[in-house]
Amino acid sequence: MLKAIFLDMDETLCATSLADKHAANELKLYVSDLYPQLNADMFLERYIAGVYKKLNDELPELVPLLTDELFFRQNLILVLFKEQGIELPFDAAVAVQACFDQSRMASFDFFPKMKETLVALRKSYQLVVITNGPVFSQHPKLAATEMQQYVDHIIVGGEEPEEKPALSIFEKALNLVNCKPEEVIHMGDSLAADIAGAKNAGIKSIWVDTQKDSDHQQLAMIEPDYIVSNPVDIQTIVAKLA
C-alpha cells in the first residue's frame, strides 16, 4: 500500500531550466552593457557550464572553493573575464553574480498545475522533497516557491553527508515518513540520481522524461518503473497504485 511520495525539485516540480534561461538573458544584457569588449555569449556559455561543474577538470584551481558555492561562482566570473583579457575587481564579480541570482529567483516557479497536484496528493500521502545541490542555490528556490506549504518534509542534499543516488539520503526520507521502501514511490528527472538511487533503495520510481538524448541513452542501463513527460501525470500513476 502506497503511503508516501518522494519528489525531486529541479525539472520535476519546478521549471529550473526556464528560470536559468531567463537569468542568462538578463545577465547577458547586464554584462553587454557594462563590458562591451566582452564576448557575452562565450562568457555565458562557460559560466553556465561552470555553475553545473562541467569546467572542474579545466579549472582545477576553483575546485577547492566549492565548499562555499557563492564564493566559487564569484571567482568563476573573475576567471572567465580574465580569459577574455578583462581584469575584473572582485566587487564587480559580486554584482554580476547578484544579477544572475536575482533574475533567476524572480522567475523560479512550479510547473503549471504542480501546486494543485501536490495539494491533492498530500490529502492521502506524505510528501518528501529530496533535492540535490548546495544550500546556496536550493534554499532560495525552496523559499521562492514556499515549498514547505506543499510538502511534509524537505531534504537538501548539500546539507547531508551524501546526495542522491546515495542510499543514505533515501533511508533518511524513509525514516521521516516511517515507511518501508515498498510503501513509497519516488519521482525525478535524473536517471542517474533519482531513478538509480530509488532502485538501489528498493523504491519504485517515476522518471520525468525531459527529452535529452543523453538520458535516453542511459535507459538501457537504468530502467524506471514508470515514465511521464509531464510531472503532474503522477496523479494517474498513483491512482493505479492506490
Short mmCIF file of N, CA and C in Angstrom, two decimals, residues 112-231:
data_model
loop_
_atom_site.label_atom_id
_atom_site.label_comp_id
_atom_site.label_asym_id
_atom_site.label_seq_id
_atom_site.Cartn_x
_atom_site.Cartn_y
_atom_site.Cartn_z
N PRO A 112 3.29 24.35 -14.41
CA PRO A 112 1.83 24.58 -14.36
C PRO A 112 1.08 23.41 -13.73
N LYS A 113 0.14 23.73 -12.85
CA LYS A 113 -0.73 22.79 -12.17
C LYS A 113 0.00 21.89 -11.16
N MET A 114 1.29 22.17 -10.92
CA MET A 114 2.02 21.34 -9.98
C MET A 114 1.60 21.61 -8.54
N LYS A 115 1.36 22.85 -8.20
CA LYS A 115 0.92 23.16 -6.83
C LYS A 115 -0.39 22.46 -6.51
N GLU A 116 -1.32 22.52 -7.46
CA GLU A 116 -2.61 21.87 -7.25
C GLU A 116 -2.43 20.35 -7.13
N THR A 117 -1.50 19.81 -7.88
CA THR A 117 -1.22 18.37 -7.82
C THR A 117 -0.68 17.98 -6.45
N LEU A 118 0.22 18.77 -5.92
CA LEU A 118 0.78 18.49 -4.60
C LEU A 118 -0.30 18.57 -3.52
N VAL A 119 -1.14 19.57 -3.61
CA VAL A 119 -2.22 19.73 -2.64
C VAL A 119 -3.13 18.50 -2.66
N ALA A 120 -3.45 18.02 -3.86
CA ALA A 120 -4.32 16.85 -3.98
C ALA A 120 -3.64 15.59 -3.44
N LEU A 121 -2.38 15.40 -3.78
CA LEU A 121 -1.66 14.21 -3.33
C LEU A 121 -1.47 14.19 -1.81
N ARG A 122 -1.26 15.37 -1.25
CA ARG A 122 -0.98 15.44 0.18
C ARG A 122 -2.18 15.07 1.04
N LYS A 123 -3.35 15.06 0.46
CA LYS A 123 -4.54 14.66 1.21
C LYS A 123 -4.49 13.17 1.58
N SER A 124 -3.74 12.39 0.79
CA SER A 124 -3.70 10.94 1.01
C SER A 124 -2.30 10.41 1.31
N TYR A 125 -1.27 11.19 1.00
CA TYR A 125 0.08 10.68 1.13
C TYR A 125 1.00 11.71 1.79
N GLN A 126 2.04 11.22 2.47
CA GLN A 126 3.09 12.09 2.97
C GLN A 126 4.01 12.42 1.78
N LEU A 127 4.40 13.67 1.68
CA LEU A 127 5.24 14.12 0.58
C LEU A 127 6.60 14.57 1.10
N VAL A 128 7.65 14.11 0.44
CA VAL A 128 9.01 14.48 0.83
C VAL A 128 9.77 14.95 -0.41
N VAL A 129 10.29 16.16 -0.37
CA VAL A 129 11.17 16.64 -1.43
C VAL A 129 12.60 16.24 -1.09
N ILE A 130 13.27 15.61 -2.04
CA ILE A 130 14.69 15.27 -1.90
C ILE A 130 15.41 15.94 -3.06
N THR A 131 16.12 17.00 -2.78
CA THR A 131 16.77 17.77 -3.85
C THR A 131 18.28 17.80 -3.66
N ASN A 132 19.01 17.47 -4.70
CA ASN A 132 20.46 17.62 -4.67
C ASN A 132 20.82 19.09 -4.82
N GLY A 133 22.05 19.42 -4.48
CA GLY A 133 22.51 20.78 -4.68
C GLY A 133 22.90 21.48 -3.39
N PRO A 134 23.68 22.55 -3.52
CA PRO A 134 24.16 23.29 -2.35
C PRO A 134 23.07 24.13 -1.71
N VAL A 135 23.24 24.42 -0.44
CA VAL A 135 22.31 25.28 0.30
C VAL A 135 22.16 26.63 -0.41
N PHE A 136 23.29 27.15 -0.92
CA PHE A 136 23.29 28.46 -1.57
C PHE A 136 22.24 28.57 -2.66
N SER A 137 22.11 27.52 -3.48
CA SER A 137 21.15 27.59 -4.58
C SER A 137 19.79 27.01 -4.24
N GLN A 138 19.76 25.97 -3.39
CA GLN A 138 18.50 25.27 -3.17
C GLN A 138 17.58 25.98 -2.18
N HIS A 139 18.11 26.56 -1.14
CA HIS A 139 17.25 27.23 -0.16
C HIS A 139 16.50 28.42 -0.75
N PRO A 140 17.12 29.26 -1.59
CA PRO A 140 16.34 30.33 -2.21
C PRO A 140 15.21 29.80 -3.10
N LYS A 141 15.44 28.69 -3.78
CA LYS A 141 14.39 28.09 -4.60
C LYS A 141 13.23 27.62 -3.73
N LEU A 142 13.56 26.97 -2.63
CA LEU A 142 12.53 26.49 -1.72
C LEU A 142 11.73 27.65 -1.14
N ALA A 143 12.43 28.75 -0.85
CA ALA A 143 11.75 29.93 -0.30
C ALA A 143 10.87 30.59 -1.36
N ALA A 144 11.39 30.68 -2.60
CA ALA A 144 10.65 31.34 -3.67
C ALA A 144 9.33 30.63 -3.97
N THR A 145 9.33 29.31 -3.84
CA THR A 145 8.12 28.53 -4.13
C THR A 145 7.28 28.26 -2.89
N GLU A 146 7.78 28.69 -1.72
CA GLU A 146 7.11 28.38 -0.45
C GLU A 146 6.84 26.87 -0.35
N MET A 147 7.87 26.11 -0.69
CA MET A 147 7.74 24.65 -0.78
C MET A 147 7.22 24.02 0.51
N GLN A 148 7.58 24.59 1.64
CA GLN A 148 7.17 24.00 2.92
C GLN A 148 5.66 23.97 3.10
N GLN A 149 4.94 24.77 2.32
CA GLN A 149 3.49 24.78 2.41
C GLN A 149 2.84 23.61 1.67
N TYR A 150 3.62 22.95 0.81
CA TYR A 150 3.04 21.94 -0.06
C TYR A 150 3.51 20.51 0.23
N VAL A 151 4.56 20.37 1.04
CA VAL A 151 5.08 19.04 1.34
C VAL A 151 5.31 18.91 2.85
N ASP A 152 5.51 17.67 3.28
CA ASP A 152 5.69 17.41 4.72
C ASP A 152 7.13 17.52 5.18
N HIS A 153 8.06 17.15 4.31
CA HIS A 153 9.48 17.18 4.67
C HIS A 153 10.30 17.61 3.46
N ILE A 154 11.44 18.26 3.73
CA ILE A 154 12.37 18.68 2.68
C ILE A 154 13.78 18.25 3.07
N ILE A 155 14.46 17.57 2.17
CA ILE A 155 15.85 17.17 2.39
C ILE A 155 16.70 17.80 1.29
N VAL A 156 17.69 18.60 1.69
CA VAL A 156 18.60 19.25 0.75
C VAL A 156 19.92 18.48 0.76
N GLY A 157 20.30 17.96 -0.39
CA GLY A 157 21.50 17.13 -0.46
C GLY A 157 22.75 17.80 0.07
N GLY A 158 22.87 19.12 -0.17
CA GLY A 158 24.04 19.84 0.28
C GLY A 158 24.19 19.91 1.80
N GLU A 159 23.12 19.56 2.52
CA GLU A 159 23.17 19.55 3.98
C GLU A 159 23.39 18.14 4.54
N GLU A 160 23.46 17.16 3.64
CA GLU A 160 23.57 15.76 4.06
C GLU A 160 24.98 15.23 3.79
N PRO A 161 25.36 14.13 4.45
CA PRO A 161 26.67 13.52 4.19
C PRO A 161 26.83 13.09 2.74
N GLU A 162 25.70 12.67 2.12
CA GLU A 162 25.72 12.23 0.73
C GLU A 162 24.46 12.72 0.02
N GLU A 163 24.56 12.88 -1.30
CA GLU A 163 23.41 13.28 -2.11
C GLU A 163 22.89 12.07 -2.89
N LYS A 164 21.76 12.24 -3.54
CA LYS A 164 21.27 11.20 -4.44
C LYS A 164 22.35 10.90 -5.49
N PRO A 165 22.61 9.66 -5.82
CA PRO A 165 21.79 8.46 -5.60
C PRO A 165 22.14 7.66 -4.34
N ALA A 166 22.86 8.27 -3.40
CA ALA A 166 23.30 7.54 -2.21
C ALA A 166 22.11 6.94 -1.45
N LEU A 167 22.31 5.74 -0.96
CA LEU A 167 21.26 5.05 -0.20
C LEU A 167 20.89 5.82 1.05
N SER A 168 21.87 6.46 1.68
CA SER A 168 21.65 7.12 2.96
C SER A 168 20.58 8.20 2.90
N ILE A 169 20.50 8.94 1.80
CA ILE A 169 19.54 10.03 1.72
C ILE A 169 18.12 9.49 1.55
N PHE A 170 17.98 8.37 0.84
CA PHE A 170 16.67 7.74 0.72
C PHE A 170 16.26 7.09 2.05
N GLU A 171 17.23 6.54 2.76
CA GLU A 171 16.93 5.96 4.07
C GLU A 171 16.46 7.03 5.04
N LYS A 172 17.06 8.22 4.97
CA LYS A 172 16.62 9.32 5.82
C LYS A 172 15.17 9.67 5.52
N ALA A 173 14.84 9.73 4.24
CA ALA A 173 13.46 10.06 3.85
C ALA A 173 12.49 8.99 4.33
N LEU A 174 12.88 7.72 4.22
CA LEU A 174 12.03 6.63 4.70
C LEU A 174 11.79 6.75 6.20
N ASN A 175 12.82 7.10 6.94
CA ASN A 175 12.68 7.26 8.40
C ASN A 175 11.77 8.43 8.75
N LEU A 176 11.84 9.50 7.97
CA LEU A 176 11.00 10.67 8.23
C LEU A 176 9.51 10.34 8.12
N VAL A 177 9.17 9.48 7.17
CA VAL A 177 7.75 9.14 6.96
C VAL A 177 7.38 7.81 7.59
N ASN A 178 8.38 7.16 8.24
CA ASN A 178 8.15 5.87 8.90
C ASN A 178 7.53 4.85 7.94
N CYS A 179 8.17 4.72 6.79
CA CYS A 179 7.66 3.81 5.76
C CYS A 179 8.73 2.80 5.34
N LYS A 180 8.26 1.69 4.81
CA LYS A 180 9.13 0.70 4.17
C LYS A 180 9.29 1.09 2.70
N PRO A 181 10.37 0.65 2.05
CA PRO A 181 10.58 1.02 0.64
C PRO A 181 9.40 0.69 -0.26
N GLU A 182 8.73 -0.43 -0.01
CA GLU A 182 7.61 -0.83 -0.87
C GLU A 182 6.36 0.02 -0.65
N GLU A 183 6.40 0.91 0.34
CA GLU A 183 5.26 1.79 0.62
C GLU A 183 5.45 3.19 0.03
N VAL A 184 6.50 3.33 -0.79
CA VAL A 184 6.89 4.66 -1.29
C VAL A 184 7.14 4.59 -2.79
N ILE A 185 6.96 5.71 -3.47
CA ILE A 185 7.39 5.87 -4.86
C ILE A 185 8.15 7.19 -4.97
N HIS A 186 9.15 7.23 -5.83
CA HIS A 186 9.97 8.44 -5.99
C HIS A 186 9.92 8.91 -7.44
N MET A 187 9.73 10.23 -7.63
CA MET A 187 9.70 10.81 -8.97
C MET A 187 10.82 11.82 -9.14
N GLY A 188 11.54 11.71 -10.26
CA GLY A 188 12.61 12.66 -10.55
C GLY A 188 13.00 12.62 -12.01
N ASP A 189 13.78 13.61 -12.44
CA ASP A 189 14.15 13.70 -13.85
C ASP A 189 15.52 13.11 -14.16
N SER A 190 16.30 12.80 -13.13
CA SER A 190 17.65 12.27 -13.35
C SER A 190 17.66 10.75 -13.23
N LEU A 191 18.02 10.09 -14.32
CA LEU A 191 18.12 8.63 -14.27
C LEU A 191 19.22 8.21 -13.30
N ALA A 192 20.35 8.89 -13.36
CA ALA A 192 21.50 8.51 -12.53
C ALA A 192 21.27 8.78 -11.06
N ALA A 193 20.67 9.92 -10.74
CA ALA A 193 20.49 10.29 -9.33
C ALA A 193 19.17 9.79 -8.75
N ASP A 194 18.07 10.07 -9.45
CA ASP A 194 16.75 9.75 -8.91
C ASP A 194 16.35 8.29 -9.13
N ILE A 195 16.43 7.84 -10.35
CA ILE A 195 15.92 6.51 -10.67
C ILE A 195 16.85 5.42 -10.16
N ALA A 196 18.14 5.57 -10.41
CA ALA A 196 19.10 4.58 -9.90
C ALA A 196 19.12 4.59 -8.38
N GLY A 197 19.02 5.78 -7.78
CA GLY A 197 19.03 5.86 -6.33
C GLY A 197 17.82 5.20 -5.71
N ALA A 198 16.64 5.46 -6.28
CA ALA A 198 15.42 4.83 -5.77
C ALA A 198 15.49 3.32 -5.93
N LYS A 199 15.94 2.87 -7.09
CA LYS A 199 16.03 1.43 -7.36
C LYS A 199 16.96 0.76 -6.34
N ASN A 200 18.06 1.39 -6.05
CA ASN A 200 19.01 0.84 -5.09
C ASN A 200 18.43 0.76 -3.69
N ALA A 201 17.46 1.65 -3.41
CA ALA A 201 16.81 1.66 -2.09
C ALA A 201 15.58 0.76 -2.05
N GLY A 202 15.28 0.10 -3.17
CA GLY A 202 14.11 -0.78 -3.20
C GLY A 202 12.80 -0.03 -3.38
N ILE A 203 12.89 1.21 -3.92
CA ILE A 203 11.72 2.08 -4.07
C ILE A 203 11.33 2.16 -5.54
N LYS A 204 10.05 2.03 -5.84
CA LYS A 204 9.58 2.19 -7.21
C LYS A 204 9.81 3.63 -7.66
N SER A 205 9.95 3.83 -8.98
CA SER A 205 10.32 5.16 -9.47
C SER A 205 9.49 5.59 -10.67
N ILE A 206 9.35 6.91 -10.77
CA ILE A 206 8.73 7.56 -11.92
C ILE A 206 9.76 8.51 -12.51
N TRP A 207 10.08 8.31 -13.76
CA TRP A 207 11.06 9.17 -14.43
C TRP A 207 10.35 10.26 -15.22
N VAL A 208 10.75 11.51 -14.99
CA VAL A 208 10.25 12.64 -15.78
C VAL A 208 11.16 12.80 -16.99
N ASP A 209 10.67 12.46 -18.14
CA ASP A 209 11.45 12.48 -19.38
C ASP A 209 11.51 13.90 -19.92
N THR A 210 12.70 14.51 -19.85
CA THR A 210 12.88 15.88 -20.34
C THR A 210 13.42 15.92 -21.77
N GLN A 211 13.38 14.76 -22.44
CA GLN A 211 13.72 14.65 -23.87
C GLN A 211 15.19 14.95 -24.17
N LYS A 212 16.07 14.61 -23.25
CA LYS A 212 17.50 14.76 -23.52
C LYS A 212 18.03 13.46 -24.13
N ASP A 213 18.78 13.59 -25.22
CA ASP A 213 19.32 12.41 -25.89
C ASP A 213 20.23 11.62 -24.95
N SER A 214 21.02 12.33 -24.14
CA SER A 214 21.94 11.64 -23.23
C SER A 214 21.19 10.78 -22.22
N ASP A 215 20.01 11.25 -21.79
CA ASP A 215 19.21 10.46 -20.86
C ASP A 215 18.68 9.21 -21.52
N HIS A 216 18.20 9.34 -22.73
CA HIS A 216 17.61 8.19 -23.43
C HIS A 216 18.66 7.10 -23.68
N GLN A 217 19.91 7.50 -23.81
CA GLN A 217 20.98 6.53 -24.00
C GLN A 217 21.21 5.70 -22.73
N GLN A 218 20.82 6.24 -21.58
CA GLN A 218 21.00 5.53 -20.31
C GLN A 218 19.85 4.57 -19.99
N LEU A 219 18.75 4.68 -20.72
CA LEU A 219 17.57 3.89 -20.39
C LEU A 219 17.82 2.38 -20.44
N ALA A 220 18.76 1.96 -21.27
CA ALA A 220 19.06 0.54 -21.36
C ALA A 220 19.69 0.02 -20.08
N MET A 221 20.32 0.92 -19.34
CA MET A 221 21.03 0.52 -18.12
C MET A 221 20.24 0.87 -16.86
N ILE A 222 19.48 1.95 -16.90
CA ILE A 222 18.71 2.41 -15.74
C ILE A 222 17.25 2.47 -16.13
N GLU A 223 16.46 1.53 -15.65
CA GLU A 223 15.08 1.41 -16.09
C GLU A 223 14.09 1.85 -15.00
N PRO A 224 13.34 2.93 -15.23
CA PRO A 224 12.33 3.35 -14.25
C PRO A 224 11.11 2.45 -14.32
N ASP A 225 10.31 2.47 -13.27
CA ASP A 225 9.07 1.69 -13.28
C ASP A 225 8.00 2.37 -14.12
N TYR A 226 8.03 3.69 -14.14
CA TYR A 226 7.05 4.45 -14.91
C TYR A 226 7.76 5.64 -15.55
N ILE A 227 7.22 6.13 -16.66
CA ILE A 227 7.77 7.29 -17.35
C ILE A 227 6.64 8.28 -17.64
N VAL A 228 6.89 9.55 -17.33
CA VAL A 228 5.94 10.62 -17.66
C VAL A 228 6.68 11.74 -18.36
N SER A 229 5.99 12.45 -19.22
CA SER A 229 6.58 13.63 -19.85
C SER A 229 6.14 14.90 -19.12
N ASN A 230 5.01 14.81 -18.45
CA ASN A 230 4.50 15.92 -17.64
C ASN A 230 4.41 15.43 -16.20
N PRO A 231 5.14 16.06 -15.27
CA PRO A 231 5.16 15.55 -13.89
C PRO A 231 3.80 15.52 -13.20
#
